[in-house]
Every structure is written in C-alpha cells, then in structure tokens.
mmCIF file of C-alpha atoms in Angstrom:
data_model
loop_
_atom_site.group_PDB
_atom_site.id
_atom_site.type_symbol
_atom_site.label_atom_id
_atom_site.label_comp_id
_atom_site.label_asym_id
_atom_site.label_seq_id
_atom_site.Cartn_x
_atom_site.Cartn_y
_atom_site.Cartn_z
ATOM 1 C CA UNK A 1 0.146 -0.060 0.008
ATOM 2 C CA UNK A 2 1.240 3.476 -0.798
ATOM 3 C CA UNK A 3 1.890 5.993 1.932
ATOM 4 C CA UNK A 4 1.207 9.557 1.329
ATOM 5 C CA UNK A 5 2.419 12.495 3.197
ATOM 6 C CA UNK A 6 1.588 16.202 2.884
ATOM 7 C CA UNK A 7 1.619 19.446 4.904
ATOM 8 C CA UNK A 8 -1.397 22.013 5.212
ATOM 9 C CA UNK A 9 -0.534 25.681 6.349
ATOM 10 C CA UNK A 10 -3.447 28.071 7.070
ATOM 11 C CA UNK A 11 -3.035 31.672 7.990
ATOM 12 C CA UNK A 12 -4.533 33.447 10.769
ATOM 13 C CA UNK A 13 -6.940 36.255 9.652
ATOM 14 C CA UNK A 14 -8.256 39.650 10.905
ATOM 15 C CA UNK A 15 -12.045 40.520 9.850
ATOM 16 C CA UNK A 16 -13.865 43.680 9.594
ATOM 17 C CA UNK A 17 -10.676 46.086 9.563
ATOM 18 C CA UNK A 18 -12.918 49.031 10.847
ATOM 19 C CA UNK A 19 -15.884 49.699 8.643
ATOM 20 C CA UNK A 20 -16.070 46.324 6.798
ATOM 21 C CA UNK A 21 -18.204 44.364 9.115
ATOM 22 C CA UNK A 22 -18.648 40.815 7.885
ATOM 23 C CA UNK A 23 -17.293 41.861 4.548
ATOM 24 C CA UNK A 24 -13.592 42.295 4.470
ATOM 25 C CA UNK A 25 -10.583 39.983 5.804
ATOM 26 C CA UNK A 26 -6.837 40.070 6.006
ATOM 27 C CA UNK A 27 -4.610 37.148 6.144
ATOM 28 C CA UNK A 28 -1.857 37.324 8.745
ATOM 29 C CA UNK A 29 1.700 35.493 9.458
ATOM 30 C CA UNK A 30 0.406 33.251 12.237
ATOM 31 C CA UNK A 31 -0.111 29.623 10.937
ATOM 32 C CA UNK A 32 -2.039 26.577 11.672
ATOM 33 C CA UNK A 33 0.016 23.645 10.388
ATOM 34 C CA UNK A 34 -1.083 20.052 9.824
ATOM 35 C CA UNK A 35 1.506 17.370 8.985
ATOM 36 C CA UNK A 36 -0.139 14.418 7.703
ATOM 37 C CA UNK A 37 0.410 10.851 6.883
ATOM 38 C CA UNK A 38 -1.792 8.162 5.584
ATOM 39 C CA UNK A 39 -2.219 4.977 3.514
ATOM 40 C CA UNK A 40 -3.816 5.799 0.075
ATOM 41 C CA UNK A 41 -7.320 4.577 -0.801
ATOM 42 C CA UNK A 42 -7.311 1.537 -2.903
ATOM 43 C CA UNK A 43 -10.652 1.801 -4.470
ATOM 44 C CA UNK A 44 -12.382 4.940 -6.093
ATOM 45 C CA UNK A 45 -14.849 7.039 -4.440
ATOM 46 C CA UNK A 46 -18.483 6.085 -4.965
ATOM 47 C CA UNK A 47 -20.805 8.939 -5.354
ATOM 48 C CA UNK A 48 -24.427 8.385 -5.082
ATOM 49 C CA UNK A 49 -24.081 5.155 -3.440
ATOM 50 C CA UNK A 50 -25.463 4.320 0.130
ATOM 51 C CA UNK A 51 -22.523 4.951 2.422
ATOM 52 C CA UNK A 52 -23.741 2.460 4.858
ATOM 53 C CA UNK A 53 -23.478 -0.271 2.399
ATOM 54 C CA UNK A 54 -19.692 0.296 1.883
ATOM 55 C CA UNK A 55 -18.595 0.181 5.575
ATOM 56 C CA UNK A 56 -17.377 -3.582 5.642
ATOM 57 C CA UNK A 57 -13.990 -2.849 7.318
ATOM 58 C CA UNK A 58 -13.662 0.837 8.458
ATOM 59 C CA UNK A 59 -10.037 1.722 9.356
ATOM 60 C CA UNK A 60 -8.763 2.474 12.815
ATOM 61 C CA UNK A 61 -9.602 6.027 14.007
ATOM 62 C CA UNK A 62 -7.068 8.827 13.188
ATOM 63 C CA UNK A 63 -4.252 9.550 15.656
ATOM 64 C CA UNK A 64 -4.018 13.301 16.381
ATOM 65 C CA UNK A 65 -1.272 15.196 18.250
ATOM 66 C CA UNK A 66 -1.312 18.936 19.006
ATOM 67 C CA UNK A 67 1.120 21.505 20.025
ATOM 68 C CA UNK A 68 1.138 25.065 20.375
ATOM 69 C CA UNK A 69 -1.801 27.559 21.110
ATOM 70 C CA UNK A 70 -4.731 25.510 22.558
ATOM 71 C CA UNK A 71 -2.929 22.438 22.963
ATOM 72 C CA UNK A 72 -4.524 21.854 26.520
ATOM 73 C CA UNK A 73 -8.175 22.253 25.257
ATOM 74 C CA UNK A 74 -8.274 20.812 21.857
ATOM 75 C CA UNK A 75 -9.895 17.349 21.578
ATOM 76 C CA UNK A 76 -7.818 14.670 20.010
ATOM 77 C CA UNK A 77 -10.668 12.551 19.024
ATOM 78 C CA UNK A 78 -11.200 12.753 15.160
ATOM 79 C CA UNK A 79 -14.912 12.680 15.589
ATOM 80 C CA UNK A 80 -14.939 15.706 18.135
ATOM 81 C CA UNK A 81 -11.966 17.723 16.637
ATOM 82 C CA UNK A 82 -13.373 20.453 14.458
ATOM 83 C CA UNK A 83 -10.679 20.221 11.693
ATOM 84 C CA UNK A 84 -11.177 16.354 11.415
ATOM 85 C CA UNK A 85 -14.893 16.781 11.501
ATOM 86 C CA UNK A 86 -14.986 19.066 8.554
ATOM 87 C CA UNK A 87 -12.474 16.763 6.620
ATOM 88 C CA UNK A 88 -14.828 13.867 7.135
ATOM 89 C CA UNK A 89 -17.819 15.960 5.992
ATOM 90 C CA UNK A 90 -15.802 16.640 2.807
ATOM 91 C CA UNK A 91 -14.855 13.068 2.343
ATOM 92 C CA UNK A 92 -18.326 11.938 2.717
ATOM 93 C CA UNK A 93 -19.996 14.477 0.348
ATOM 94 C CA UNK A 94 -17.511 13.034 -2.157
ATOM 95 C CA UNK A 95 -18.158 9.397 -1.842
ATOM 96 C CA UNK A 96 -15.636 8.606 0.865
ATOM 97 C CA UNK A 97 -17.621 7.185 4.028
ATOM 98 C CA UNK A 98 -14.602 7.164 6.297
ATOM 99 C CA UNK A 99 -11.073 8.250 6.978
ATOM 100 C CA UNK A 100 -8.076 6.401 5.188
ATOM 101 C CA UNK A 101 -6.069 3.847 7.063
ATOM 102 C CA UNK A 102 -3.194 4.623 9.204
ATOM 103 C CA UNK A 103 -3.948 8.436 9.238
ATOM 104 C CA UNK A 104 -1.730 10.399 11.576
ATOM 105 C CA UNK A 105 -1.900 14.149 12.058
ATOM 106 C CA UNK A 106 0.224 16.528 13.897
ATOM 107 C CA UNK A 107 -1.198 20.007 14.296
ATOM 108 C CA UNK A 108 1.061 22.964 15.391
ATOM 109 C CA UNK A 109 -0.899 26.137 16.046
ATOM 110 C CA UNK A 110 0.353 29.748 16.281
ATOM 111 C CA UNK A 111 -3.173 31.388 16.403
ATOM 112 C CA UNK A 112 -4.607 32.136 19.754
ATOM 113 C CA UNK A 113 -8.069 30.989 20.331
ATOM 114 C CA UNK A 114 -11.053 33.448 20.983
ATOM 115 C CA UNK A 115 -8.977 36.523 20.376
ATOM 116 C CA UNK A 116 -10.359 37.762 17.030
ATOM 117 C CA UNK A 117 -7.631 36.278 14.863
ATOM 118 C CA UNK A 118 -9.640 33.660 13.016
ATOM 119 C CA UNK A 119 -8.608 30.519 14.794
ATOM 120 C CA UNK A 120 -11.980 28.684 14.105
ATOM 121 C CA UNK A 121 -11.983 29.882 10.408
ATOM 122 C CA UNK A 122 -8.413 28.498 10.056
ATOM 123 C CA UNK A 123 -9.670 25.198 11.651
ATOM 124 C CA UNK A 124 -12.289 25.099 9.178
ATOM 125 C CA UNK A 125 -10.252 25.762 6.199
ATOM 126 C CA UNK A 126 -7.744 23.205 7.350
ATOM 127 C CA UNK A 127 -10.338 20.545 7.512
ATOM 128 C CA UNK A 128 -11.720 21.264 4.071
ATOM 129 C CA UNK A 129 -8.213 21.213 2.586
ATOM 130 C CA UNK A 130 -7.600 18.011 4.661
ATOM 131 C CA UNK A 131 -10.586 16.192 3.181
ATOM 132 C CA UNK A 132 -9.845 17.342 -0.270
ATOM 133 C CA UNK A 133 -6.260 16.219 0.032
ATOM 134 C CA UNK A 134 -7.081 12.900 1.641
ATOM 135 C CA UNK A 135 -9.637 11.902 -1.012
ATOM 136 C CA UNK A 136 -7.582 13.415 -3.958
ATOM 137 C CA UNK A 137 -10.575 15.253 -5.094
ATOM 138 C CA UNK A 138 -8.677 18.275 -6.403
ATOM 139 C CA UNK A 139 -11.737 20.630 -5.816
ATOM 140 C CA UNK A 140 -11.521 24.093 -7.102
ATOM 141 C CA UNK A 141 -10.929 27.079 -4.802
ATOM 142 C CA UNK A 142 -14.576 28.204 -5.273
ATOM 143 C CA UNK A 143 -15.797 24.675 -4.228
ATOM 144 C CA UNK A 144 -13.538 24.491 -1.280
ATOM 145 C CA UNK A 145 -15.122 27.862 -0.145
ATOM 146 C CA UNK A 146 -18.508 26.317 -0.634
ATOM 147 C CA UNK A 147 -17.685 23.527 1.859
ATOM 148 C CA UNK A 148 -16.144 26.061 4.297
ATOM 149 C CA UNK A 149 -19.322 28.227 4.254
ATOM 150 C CA UNK A 150 -21.548 25.435 5.139
ATOM 151 C CA UNK A 151 -19.659 25.417 8.501
ATOM 152 C CA UNK A 152 -18.468 28.877 9.088
ATOM 153 C CA UNK A 153 -21.541 30.921 7.916
ATOM 154 C CA UNK A 154 -19.638 34.225 7.573
ATOM 155 C CA UNK A 155 -17.355 34.609 4.590
ATOM 156 C CA UNK A 156 -14.718 37.062 5.796
ATOM 157 C CA UNK A 157 -12.364 35.080 7.794
ATOM 158 C CA UNK A 158 -12.575 31.753 5.889
ATOM 159 C CA UNK A 159 -12.159 33.437 2.424
ATOM 160 C CA UNK A 160 -9.187 35.455 3.685
ATOM 161 C CA UNK A 161 -7.702 32.284 5.217
ATOM 162 C CA UNK A 162 -8.181 30.355 1.909
ATOM 163 C CA UNK A 163 -6.913 32.771 -0.832
ATOM 164 C CA UNK A 164 -4.749 35.080 1.215
ATOM 165 C CA UNK A 165 -4.181 38.706 1.255
ATOM 166 C CA UNK A 166 -6.761 41.655 1.754
ATOM 167 C CA UNK A 167 -10.065 40.280 0.417
ATOM 168 C CA UNK A 168 -13.690 41.381 0.345
ATOM 169 C CA UNK A 169 -16.646 38.593 0.175
ATOM 170 C CA UNK A 170 -20.197 38.218 0.191
ATOM 171 C CA UNK A 171 -22.806 35.498 0.201
ATOM 172 C CA UNK A 172 -24.792 35.195 -3.054
ATOM 173 C CA UNK A 173 -28.508 35.258 -3.441
ATOM 174 C CA UNK A 174 -29.207 31.698 -4.304
ATOM 175 C CA UNK A 175 -32.242 29.986 -5.653
ATOM 176 C CA UNK A 176 -34.881 28.911 -3.070
ATOM 177 C CA UNK A 177 -33.565 25.319 -3.243
ATOM 178 C CA UNK A 178 -29.967 26.334 -3.047
ATOM 179 C CA UNK A 179 -30.752 28.774 -0.122
ATOM 180 C CA UNK A 180 -32.531 25.903 1.975
ATOM 181 C CA UNK A 181 -29.443 23.603 1.148
ATOM 182 C CA UNK A 182 -26.926 26.278 2.249
ATOM 183 C CA UNK A 183 -29.107 27.033 5.333
ATOM 184 C CA UNK A 184 -29.286 23.683 6.995
ATOM 185 C CA UNK A 185 -28.582 23.661 10.751
ATOM 186 C CA UNK A 186 -24.919 23.081 11.485
ATOM 187 C CA UNK A 187 -25.890 20.050 13.665
ATOM 188 C CA UNK A 188 -26.683 18.312 10.310
ATOM 189 C CA UNK A 189 -23.403 19.342 8.535
ATOM 190 C CA UNK A 190 -21.175 18.389 11.343
ATOM 191 C CA UNK A 191 -23.353 16.150 13.620
ATOM 192 C CA UNK A 192 -22.141 15.596 17.237
ATOM 193 C CA UNK A 193 -21.078 11.999 17.630
ATOM 194 C CA UNK A 194 -22.614 10.487 21.008
ATOM 195 C CA UNK A 195 -20.457 7.755 22.736
ATOM 196 C CA UNK A 196 -22.567 5.121 21.219
ATOM 197 C CA UNK A 197 -22.504 6.304 17.789
ATOM 198 C CA UNK A 198 -21.932 3.505 15.015
ATOM 199 C CA UNK A 199 -19.790 3.649 11.898
ATOM 200 C CA UNK A 200 -22.990 4.784 9.992
ATOM 201 C CA UNK A 201 -23.589 7.900 12.134
ATOM 202 C CA UNK A 202 -23.786 10.997 10.081
ATOM 203 C CA UNK A 203 -23.257 9.269 6.861
ATOM 204 C CA UNK A 204 -25.022 11.290 4.426
ATOM 205 C CA UNK A 205 -24.486 14.845 5.092
ATOM 206 C CA UNK A 206 -26.016 17.692 3.091
ATOM 207 C CA UNK A 207 -23.747 18.652 0.196
ATOM 208 C CA UNK A 208 -23.173 22.297 -0.335
ATOM 209 C CA UNK A 209 -24.603 24.185 -3.392
ATOM 210 C CA UNK A 210 -22.355 25.559 -5.733
ATOM 211 C CA UNK A 211 -21.315 29.215 -5.615
ATOM 212 C CA UNK A 212 -22.455 30.098 -2.085
ATOM 213 C CA UNK A 213 -19.869 32.969 -1.717
ATOM 214 C CA UNK A 214 -18.054 35.293 -4.068
ATOM 215 C CA UNK A 215 -14.570 37.159 -3.346
ATOM 216 C CA UNK A 216 -12.238 39.799 -4.745
ATOM 217 C CA UNK A 217 -8.573 40.445 -3.594
ATOM 218 C CA UNK A 218 -7.763 44.024 -3.023
ATOM 219 C CA UNK A 219 -4.231 45.337 -3.532
ATOM 220 C CA UNK A 220 -2.121 45.685 -0.438
ATOM 221 C CA UNK A 221 0.701 48.157 0.071
ATOM 222 C CA UNK A 222 3.814 46.020 0.762
ATOM 223 C CA UNK A 223 5.306 48.445 3.372
ATOM 224 C CA UNK A 224 2.059 48.065 5.799
ATOM 225 C CA UNK A 225 2.518 45.616 8.845
ATOM 226 C CA UNK A 226 -0.055 44.788 11.411
ATOM 227 C CA UNK A 227 0.622 45.190 15.025
ATOM 228 C CA UNK A 228 -1.776 42.691 16.922
ATOM 229 C CA UNK A 229 -2.116 43.746 20.392
ATOM 230 C CA UNK A 230 -3.584 40.585 22.052
ATOM 231 C CA UNK A 231 -5.455 40.916 25.474
ATOM 232 C CA UNK A 232 -4.962 37.996 27.579
ATOM 233 C CA UNK A 233 -8.511 36.836 27.799
ATOM 234 C CA UNK A 234 -10.958 34.988 25.372
ATOM 235 C CA UNK A 235 -14.093 36.569 23.795
ATOM 236 C CA UNK A 236 -16.391 34.270 21.960
ATOM 237 C CA UNK A 237 -17.871 35.517 18.453
ATOM 238 C CA UNK A 238 -21.269 34.669 19.636
ATOM 239 C CA UNK A 239 -21.047 36.626 22.746
ATOM 240 C CA UNK A 240 -19.627 39.565 20.753
ATOM 241 C CA UNK A 241 -22.467 39.293 18.412
ATOM 242 C CA UNK A 242 -25.021 39.251 20.932
ATOM 243 C CA UNK A 243 -24.339 42.908 22.059
ATOM 244 C CA UNK A 244 -24.951 44.144 18.493
ATOM 245 C CA UNK A 245 -28.349 45.913 17.591
ATOM 246 C CA UNK A 246 -30.749 44.397 15.275
ATOM 247 C CA UNK A 247 -31.174 47.725 13.301
ATOM 248 C CA UNK A 248 -29.067 50.639 12.538
ATOM 249 C CA UNK A 249 -29.755 54.123 11.452
ATOM 250 C CA UNK A 250 -29.237 55.180 7.933
ATOM 251 C CA UNK A 251 -26.564 57.805 9.018
ATOM 252 C CA UNK A 252 -24.443 55.175 10.692
ATOM 253 C CA UNK A 253 -24.812 52.757 7.673
ATOM 254 C CA UNK A 254 -23.701 55.613 5.277
ATOM 255 C CA UNK A 255 -20.760 56.493 7.560
ATOM 256 C CA UNK A 256 -19.551 52.926 7.309
ATOM 257 C CA UNK A 257 -20.185 52.425 3.533
ATOM 258 C CA UNK A 258 -18.500 55.768 2.792
ATOM 259 C CA UNK A 259 -15.172 54.653 4.607
ATOM 260 C CA UNK A 260 -15.063 51.116 3.384
ATOM 261 C CA UNK A 261 -15.169 52.412 -0.283
ATOM 262 C CA UNK A 262 -12.162 54.616 0.371
ATOM 263 C CA UNK A 263 -10.386 51.912 2.567
ATOM 264 C CA UNK A 264 -10.251 49.138 0.052
ATOM 265 C CA UNK A 265 -8.373 51.296 -2.440
ATOM 266 C CA UNK A 266 -6.402 53.311 0.302
ATOM 267 C CA UNK A 267 -4.708 50.258 1.631
ATOM 268 C CA UNK A 268 -3.355 49.220 -1.688
ATOM 269 C CA UNK A 269 -1.660 52.684 -2.514
ATOM 270 C CA UNK A 270 2.094 53.349 -1.927
ATOM 271 C CA UNK A 271 3.006 55.312 0.065
ATOM 272 C CA UNK A 272 0.068 54.986 2.230
ATOM 273 C CA UNK A 273 -1.689 58.094 3.365
ATOM 274 C CA UNK A 274 -2.231 57.977 7.183
ATOM 275 C CA UNK A 275 -4.607 60.857 7.204
ATOM 276 C CA UNK A 276 -6.825 59.017 4.776
ATOM 277 C CA UNK A 277 -6.536 55.638 6.197
ATOM 278 C CA UNK A 278 -7.078 56.550 9.860
ATOM 279 C CA UNK A 279 -10.361 58.189 9.170
ATOM 280 C CA UNK A 280 -11.359 55.339 6.704
ATOM 281 C CA UNK A 281 -10.877 52.687 9.627
ATOM 282 C CA UNK A 282 -13.551 54.290 11.823
ATOM 283 C CA UNK A 283 -16.591 52.346 12.506
ATOM 284 C CA UNK A 284 -20.154 52.843 13.862
ATOM 285 C CA UNK A 285 -21.669 49.282 13.260
ATOM 286 C CA UNK A 286 -19.795 46.964 15.759
ATOM 287 C CA UNK A 287 -16.984 48.602 17.770
ATOM 288 C CA UNK A 288 -19.051 51.069 19.849
ATOM 289 C CA UNK A 289 -21.259 48.209 20.963
ATOM 290 C CA UNK A 290 -18.380 45.980 21.946
ATOM 291 C CA UNK A 291 -16.647 48.328 24.266
ATOM 292 C CA UNK A 292 -18.595 46.931 27.256
ATOM 293 C CA UNK A 293 -16.771 43.516 26.443
ATOM 294 C CA UNK A 294 -13.380 44.934 26.181
ATOM 295 C CA UNK A 295 -12.050 47.279 29.003
ATOM 296 C CA UNK A 296 -10.029 49.963 27.566
ATOM 297 C CA UNK A 297 -11.126 49.709 24.024
ATOM 298 C CA UNK A 298 -12.471 53.090 23.507
ATOM 299 C CA UNK A 299 -9.425 54.703 24.984
ATOM 300 C CA UNK A 300 -7.000 52.787 22.872
ATOM 301 C CA UNK A 301 -8.942 53.566 19.653
ATOM 302 C CA UNK A 302 -8.880 57.280 20.512
ATOM 303 C CA UNK A 303 -5.436 57.834 22.001
ATOM 304 C CA UNK A 304 -3.292 56.091 19.440
ATOM 305 C CA UNK A 305 -3.278 58.304 16.275
ATOM 306 C CA UNK A 306 -1.001 59.026 13.529
ATOM 307 C CA UNK A 307 -0.321 62.409 14.931
ATOM 308 C CA UNK A 308 0.657 61.029 18.339
ATOM 309 C CA UNK A 309 2.526 57.865 16.892
ATOM 310 C CA UNK A 310 4.427 58.469 13.434
ATOM 311 C CA UNK A 311 4.042 55.385 11.271
ATOM 312 C CA UNK A 312 0.566 54.588 12.372
ATOM 313 C CA UNK A 313 -2.238 54.452 9.526
ATOM 314 C CA UNK A 314 -5.040 53.351 11.350
ATOM 315 C CA UNK A 315 -6.359 51.300 14.395
ATOM 316 C CA UNK A 316 -9.419 48.929 14.872
ATOM 317 C CA UNK A 317 -10.782 45.887 16.669
ATOM 318 C CA UNK A 318 -9.770 42.665 14.961
ATOM 319 C CA UNK A 319 -12.710 40.709 14.139
ATOM 320 C CA UNK A 320 -15.044 40.057 17.227
ATOM 321 C CA UNK A 321 -12.033 40.989 19.463
ATOM 322 C CA UNK A 322 -10.584 41.401 21.906
ATOM 323 C CA UNK A 323 -7.377 41.792 19.846
ATOM 324 C CA UNK A 324 -6.586 45.444 18.536
ATOM 325 C CA UNK A 325 -5.131 45.642 15.146
ATOM 326 C CA UNK A 326 -2.911 48.650 14.224
ATOM 327 C CA UNK A 327 -1.811 48.981 10.699
ATOM 328 C CA UNK A 328 1.476 50.910 10.424
ATOM 329 C CA UNK A 329 4.666 51.487 8.337
ATOM 330 C CA UNK A 330 6.860 51.918 11.241
ATOM 331 C CA UNK A 331 6.944 53.015 15.045
ATOM 332 C CA UNK A 332 5.616 49.520 15.935
ATOM 333 C CA UNK A 333 6.969 49.236 19.404
ATOM 334 C CA UNK A 334 5.810 52.730 20.387
ATOM 335 C CA UNK A 335 2.297 51.787 19.077
ATOM 336 C CA UNK A 336 2.123 48.475 21.031
ATOM 337 C CA UNK A 337 3.502 50.031 24.185
ATOM 338 C CA UNK A 338 1.092 52.841 24.323
ATOM 339 C CA UNK A 339 -1.895 50.524 23.849
ATOM 340 C CA UNK A 340 -0.474 48.212 26.302
ATOM 341 C CA UNK A 341 -0.275 51.115 28.929
ATOM 342 C CA UNK A 342 -4.057 51.980 28.360
ATOM 343 C CA UNK A 343 -4.995 48.343 28.673
ATOM 344 C CA UNK A 344 -2.966 48.196 31.911
ATOM 345 C CA UNK A 345 -4.906 51.021 33.370
ATOM 346 C CA UNK A 346 -8.094 49.100 32.574
ATOM 347 C CA UNK A 347 -6.727 46.041 34.291
ATOM 348 C CA UNK A 348 -6.011 44.042 31.142
ATOM 349 C CA UNK A 349 -2.868 42.440 30.327
ATOM 350 C CA UNK A 350 -1.805 42.116 26.659
ATOM 351 C CA UNK A 351 0.932 40.554 24.400
ATOM 352 C CA UNK A 352 1.773 42.018 20.954
ATOM 353 C CA UNK A 353 3.410 40.947 17.762
ATOM 354 C CA UNK A 354 4.226 42.678 14.419
ATOM 355 C CA UNK A 355 2.675 40.530 11.635
ATOM 356 C CA UNK A 356 3.017 40.638 7.834
ATOM 357 C CA UNK A 357 0.034 40.158 5.372
ATOM 358 C CA UNK A 358 0.338 36.621 3.916
ATOM 359 C CA UNK A 359 -0.713 36.939 0.345
ATOM 360 C CA UNK A 360 -0.305 33.478 -0.692
ATOM 361 C CA UNK A 361 -3.181 32.213 1.568
ATOM 362 C CA UNK A 362 -3.387 28.423 2.353
ATOM 363 C CA UNK A 363 -1.187 25.810 1.014
ATOM 364 C CA UNK A 364 -0.941 22.059 0.548
ATOM 365 C CA UNK A 365 2.675 20.614 0.041
ATOM 366 C CA UNK A 366 3.191 17.005 -0.782
ATOM 367 C CA UNK A 367 6.240 15.083 -0.193
#
C-alpha cells in the first residue's frame, strides 16, 4: 500500500478592518500547520451510493497530536475535533464514507483561541483542505469555499484564510432550493458523535450548493505591517455578536459605507496616506457596541493616532475582538506599548506581535 505525506498551512486572519463588518478580511503571518501521513485509498470514491453499504471494514480512528496555542483544550478525538470533522464532511460528500487507513495528523498552532484572529476559520479551512487532500478530489478554490461556508457561515475570515491577502467577500443570493441547502442547521453538517455512535452515524451529510460565496482580492501596499495587540482573555464570537443591535440608522450605515469604499483602495496605495486611512478605518456598526466587553477599547482607539504615533495608519478591533489591530509602516513598538499602557490601566494584560500580510493564503505541500 502507498503511504502519502503532505503538509497543510493556513494563516490567521483579521476580519472587518474597521468599517467592513462581515465583508473584508486580511490574512496574517500566524499559522495553523497540519503534518499528515496516511495509507492511500485503494478503491475509487463511490458518489451516489449508500454509504452504509460500503462500511465493511472501516479503518482505525486517526491519531491526532497537537502543540502550540490551545494544546490543552483541543479534543484529539477525530470525531470531536473541528478540523477532522470538517474533513470527514468533505470526504463523505464526495463518496468516501470514512478516513483512510493509518491516518496520523500532527497539528502545530500559532493562532490564539478566542482573540479575533480567525482561529476557528483557520480550523475549518484546514479541515476542508485535509478532506480534499485525503480524498484526492482536487476541488476548485470556489468549491472549497462552498464547503467552508456550510460550516462557518460568515465569509470574511474563511475566504481570507483560503485565498490570502486583503479580501472582500459576500454570500450570493441563491435560488430557493440552494438557499435551503446552504442554510441547513450546523448540527446536520457536522453532527455531534454520541458515545454510542456507530460507523454509519452522520453518513449522508447535506452537500453544499455551488457558488455560495464570491470574493475579490484588493491590492495591499507592501510596506504596511499589522501590529496585533492581544489581550490575555478570550471573547467568543457569539457573545460579541449578541451585543450588536438588530437595526441601525441610515446615518451610521452611510458612515461605514463611505469609509469602506475609500479603505479598500487606500490600503493598496504606496506610499500609504495615514490621514486618509485613519479616518477610513473608523466604524459605527460593531466597535461602539463591543466596548463593554473589552475594557480600555475606546481609550486605545482614540488615543493612538497618526499624529501621536508616527508610522501609524489606522487602528481597529480585529474581528470580534478582543485583539486590537494597528496598521502601520513604522513605530511598531511605540504603538504597542502605548496601547499596552492603556489596557494596563483598565486591568487588562496584553501581548503584542508585528505581523505581515500573507498574500499566498493556504497551501498543501506533498512530499
């Protein structure tokens, strides 16, 4: 039997970048890496056949090891781990009812959990790429995105993680049938595996319709770096969404739309214009409502400016937070230390890193 080995790398991401709530994402130089080895499938995939009929001798469960961020809390059971559950979903949708034999996966993670740096989006993209690589399906990038969007229902993080760079994305208006297919409960896409689940549990998951999401990559000025100021507490996306209002004023929506229209071009211009970008990164849709969840947030956003910190271009909440993202061409340490001091006054400890924008996105490298 042939043994296959490959490595998957998926970048961290920051979503929103100020006014682009649920619209734009940015891939960053923290990485989720999977090192994979398995025995190649010996029979072709059987699309359209009842999966339960082909489960005569399922292989032993995959062996997972994990290091880096989150190593103490990530489940190593392949039927509970998010990445391997997504991989199994892709396999089963394409005629492979179970994992291949002798599958071993080592995960090394640099992306902190619950900090607004796309850890769950990276895990989902890693799972989609893992399923595609294990099954040797050679799915197109748009199709890979379809599978990711069946799990992670917002396109900003997963799109940036998959294709890399500075990305705008949206969910298409689908036909009624396709909309229903894309909106099935997550429990049907990734069913929980109870202790007494047999091998046929979750065998026929709903396959994603084609073309759920579309995206475009914007230009990015190469001299811009991202200073990630990372508070040392977790904030769930669900909790951060719960504080948002159900409706907004026209004035606030126009405020964001005006700035987003400018920002997507301004961040691609060299040299970057700090006065233009700083104003264009302001927001009235999500950041004002999340200040109660992140002590010190309003003070950091208002006190760290291009005039007080040369090199700064703009500053915003990264995704749902609590990480602050400062885009800059220099003065990185001064920016980070000023933000750290403000957070300290609010009783919040932080770490910080200077990151680059990863234009290449995710990758799969075969040995």
